C-alpha atoms as one frame of an Amber mdcrd trajectory, in Angstrom:
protein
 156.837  21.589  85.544 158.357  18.354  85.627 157.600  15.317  87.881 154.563
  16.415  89.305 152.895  14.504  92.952 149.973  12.538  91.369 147.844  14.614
  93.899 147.985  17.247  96.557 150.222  20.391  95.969 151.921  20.546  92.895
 154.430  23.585  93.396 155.347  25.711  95.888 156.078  29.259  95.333 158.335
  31.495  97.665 158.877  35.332  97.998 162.010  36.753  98.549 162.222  40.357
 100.168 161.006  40.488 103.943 159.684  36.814 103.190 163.170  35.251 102.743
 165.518  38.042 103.885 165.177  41.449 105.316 164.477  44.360 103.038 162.163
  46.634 104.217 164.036  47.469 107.362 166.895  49.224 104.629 164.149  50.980
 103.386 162.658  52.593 106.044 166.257  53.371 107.403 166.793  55.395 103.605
 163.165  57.480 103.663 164.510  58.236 107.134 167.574  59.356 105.825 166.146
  61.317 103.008 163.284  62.910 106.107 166.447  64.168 107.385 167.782  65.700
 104.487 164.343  67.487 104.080 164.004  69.036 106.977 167.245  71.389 106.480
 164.934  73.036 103.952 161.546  72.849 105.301 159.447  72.389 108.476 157.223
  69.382 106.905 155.523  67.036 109.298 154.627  64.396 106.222 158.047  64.200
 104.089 157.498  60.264 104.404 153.528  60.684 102.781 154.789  63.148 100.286
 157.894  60.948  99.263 155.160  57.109  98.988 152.861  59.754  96.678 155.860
  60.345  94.385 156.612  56.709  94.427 153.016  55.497  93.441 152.395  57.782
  90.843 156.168  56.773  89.227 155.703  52.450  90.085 154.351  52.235  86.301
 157.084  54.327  85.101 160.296  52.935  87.085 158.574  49.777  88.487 159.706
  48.456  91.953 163.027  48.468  93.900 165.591  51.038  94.684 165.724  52.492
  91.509 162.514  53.729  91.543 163.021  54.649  95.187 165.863  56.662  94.330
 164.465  58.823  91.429 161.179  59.391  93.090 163.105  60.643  96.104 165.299
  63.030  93.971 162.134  64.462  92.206 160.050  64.914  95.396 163.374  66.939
  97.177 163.357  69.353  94.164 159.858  69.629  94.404 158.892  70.382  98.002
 161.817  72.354  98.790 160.701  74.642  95.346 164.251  73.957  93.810 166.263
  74.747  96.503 168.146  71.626  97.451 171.895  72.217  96.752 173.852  69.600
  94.269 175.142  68.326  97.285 171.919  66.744  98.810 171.546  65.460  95.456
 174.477  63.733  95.804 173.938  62.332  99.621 170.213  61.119  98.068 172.244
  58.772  95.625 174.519  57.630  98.182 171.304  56.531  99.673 170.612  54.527
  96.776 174.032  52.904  95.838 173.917  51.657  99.489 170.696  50.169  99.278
 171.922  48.518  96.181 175.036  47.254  98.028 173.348  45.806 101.058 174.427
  42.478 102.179 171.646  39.544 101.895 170.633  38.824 105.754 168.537  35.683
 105.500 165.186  35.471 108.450 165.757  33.083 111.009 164.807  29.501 110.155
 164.614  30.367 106.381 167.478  27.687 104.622 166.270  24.780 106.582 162.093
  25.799 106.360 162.863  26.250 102.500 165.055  22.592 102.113 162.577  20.635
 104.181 159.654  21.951 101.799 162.038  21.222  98.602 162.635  17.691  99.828
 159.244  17.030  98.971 157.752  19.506  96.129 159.214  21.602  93.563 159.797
  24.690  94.874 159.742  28.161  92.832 161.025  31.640  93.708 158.481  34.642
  92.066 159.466  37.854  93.392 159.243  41.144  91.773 161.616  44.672  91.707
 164.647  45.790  89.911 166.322  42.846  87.455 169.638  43.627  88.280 169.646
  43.976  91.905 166.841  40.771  92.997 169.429  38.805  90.864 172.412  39.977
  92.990 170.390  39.101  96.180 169.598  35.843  94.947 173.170  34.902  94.663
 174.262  36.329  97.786 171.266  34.482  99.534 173.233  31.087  98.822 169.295
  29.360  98.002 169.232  29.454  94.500 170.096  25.534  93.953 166.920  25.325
  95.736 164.412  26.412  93.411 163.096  24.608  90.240 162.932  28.374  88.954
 163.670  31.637  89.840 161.060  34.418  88.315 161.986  37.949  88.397 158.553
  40.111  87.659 157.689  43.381  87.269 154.319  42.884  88.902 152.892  40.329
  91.237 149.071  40.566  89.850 146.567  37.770  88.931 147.427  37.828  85.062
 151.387  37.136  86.104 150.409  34.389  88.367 148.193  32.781  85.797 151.137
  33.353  82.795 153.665  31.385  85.028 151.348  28.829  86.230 150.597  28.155
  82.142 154.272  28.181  82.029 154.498  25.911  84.951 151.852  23.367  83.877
 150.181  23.457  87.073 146.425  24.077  88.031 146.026  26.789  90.060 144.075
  25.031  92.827 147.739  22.992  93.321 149.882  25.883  93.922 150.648  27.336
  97.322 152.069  30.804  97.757 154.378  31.860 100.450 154.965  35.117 101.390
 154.719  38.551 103.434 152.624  40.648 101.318 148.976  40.253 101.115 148.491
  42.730  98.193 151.550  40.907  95.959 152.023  37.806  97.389 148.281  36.391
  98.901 145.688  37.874  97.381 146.183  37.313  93.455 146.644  33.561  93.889
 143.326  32.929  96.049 141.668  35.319  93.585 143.077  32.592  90.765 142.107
  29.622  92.730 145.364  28.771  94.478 146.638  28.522  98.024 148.311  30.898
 100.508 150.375  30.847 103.523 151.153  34.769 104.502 154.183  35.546 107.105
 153.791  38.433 108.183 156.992  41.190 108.613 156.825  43.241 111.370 156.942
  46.464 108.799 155.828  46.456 105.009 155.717  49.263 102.776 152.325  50.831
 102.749 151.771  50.320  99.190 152.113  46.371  99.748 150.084  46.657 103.312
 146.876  48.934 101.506 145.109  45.427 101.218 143.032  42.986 103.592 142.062
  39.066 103.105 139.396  38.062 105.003 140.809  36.174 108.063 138.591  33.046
 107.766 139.635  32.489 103.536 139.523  28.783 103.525 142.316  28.643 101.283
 144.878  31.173 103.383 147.080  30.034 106.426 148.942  32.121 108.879 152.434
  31.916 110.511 154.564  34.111 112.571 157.907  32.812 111.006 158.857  30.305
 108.632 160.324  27.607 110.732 156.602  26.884 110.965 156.475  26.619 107.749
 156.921  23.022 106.511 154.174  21.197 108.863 151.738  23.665 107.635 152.885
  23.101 103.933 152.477  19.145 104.884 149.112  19.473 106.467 147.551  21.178
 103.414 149.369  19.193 100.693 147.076  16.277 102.946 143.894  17.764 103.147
 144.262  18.452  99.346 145.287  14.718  98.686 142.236  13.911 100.436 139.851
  15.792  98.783 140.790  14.895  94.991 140.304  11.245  96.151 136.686  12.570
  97.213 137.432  12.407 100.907 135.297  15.182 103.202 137.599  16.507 105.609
């Protein structure tokens, strides 16, 4: 990565669903939909467990995003109704899907200015993972892609990918910071590499990104409620890192 600070953070790296922009919210709204559409065939108390089971067992198939959504919710109707869900479901369980897809961007509150003050300073990249088609789309809608130095579209957020794009990047791991909501995707994999983390939490993730803990006290994590808060944490570390690669105790 070009022009880096001669110390203290090197990069910053953003997510984008439910870190930038809602997205989880439409999702829960569609398995509700799809509960719905399940319960004209059978009494099941756990249509929302049965449908993430599906999902799990298909992410290495159709990877992330609606997509995968979509087909795992068509195979889990056929399935727990025994083959009895008319063409016509079918059809209202796309309709899901397509509207998902269509979905207008809705950025979080704070989000343009917290991610232009931190840009001002460092290079700032986006890393987020799902379908190619439709994160691109919600890039551009988002109106923040001049922002970023580069915008990485990933099939998995795992220590290997981090450690392939910070190779890419040219930067050490202990100089990267990570932004985001999830501490299975976004969090975990870069302290595991080295790296920094600042997790925001949304007030609902999908239980396969919230099946994963990091210990409260990590001495490389930070916590805020919303990103406005953001850029003096950002500051404050890129310090205390500045400080210690001149051999400074905090």
């Amino acid at each position: 990565m070009d022009s880096l600070s001669p110390r203290g953070l090197a990069l910053v790296g953003f997510d984008a669903d439910d870190t930038l922009w809602r997205s989880q919210d439409h999702f829960d709204a569609a398995q509700a939909e799809f509960e719905r559409i399940i319960a004209a065939y059978v009494d099941l108390q756990d249509a929302g467990q049965r449908l993430y089971e599906y999902e799990a067992r298909n992410i290495a198939i159709f990877g992330y995003g609606v997509k995968g959504m979509a087909l795992s919710m068509v195979e889990a109707a056929v399935e727990i109704t025994g083959g009895r869900i008319s063409a016509a479901d079918i059809h209202r369980i796309v309709a899901i899907a397509k509207a998902l897809l269509r979905h207008p961007v809705e950025l979080l509150p704070g989000v343009r200015a917290a991610v232009e003050t931190v840009a001002a300073k460092f290079p700032v990249v986006l890393i987020t993972k799902g379908d190619l088609f439709h994160q691109e789309a919600k890039v551009r809608q988002s109106g923040l892609s001049d922002l970023f130095r580069r915008i990485e579209i990933v099939s998995e957020k795992d220590e290997p990918t981090y450690a392939r794009l910070l190779e890419e990047f040219g930067v050490p791991a202990a100089r990267f910071l990570m932004v985001g909501n999830s501490l299975r995707s976004d969090i975990a994999p870069v302290l595991a590499l080295g790296g920094w983390g600042v997790h925001v939490p949304y007030h609902t993730t999908w239980r396969h990104e919230a099946a994963h803990e990091v210990a409260a006290e990590h001495p490389r994590l930070r916590r805020v409620a919303a990103l406005d808060a953001l850029p003096a944490v950002v500051a404050a570390l890129d310090t205390l890192l500045a400080m210690h690669e001149k051999g400074v105790p905090a």
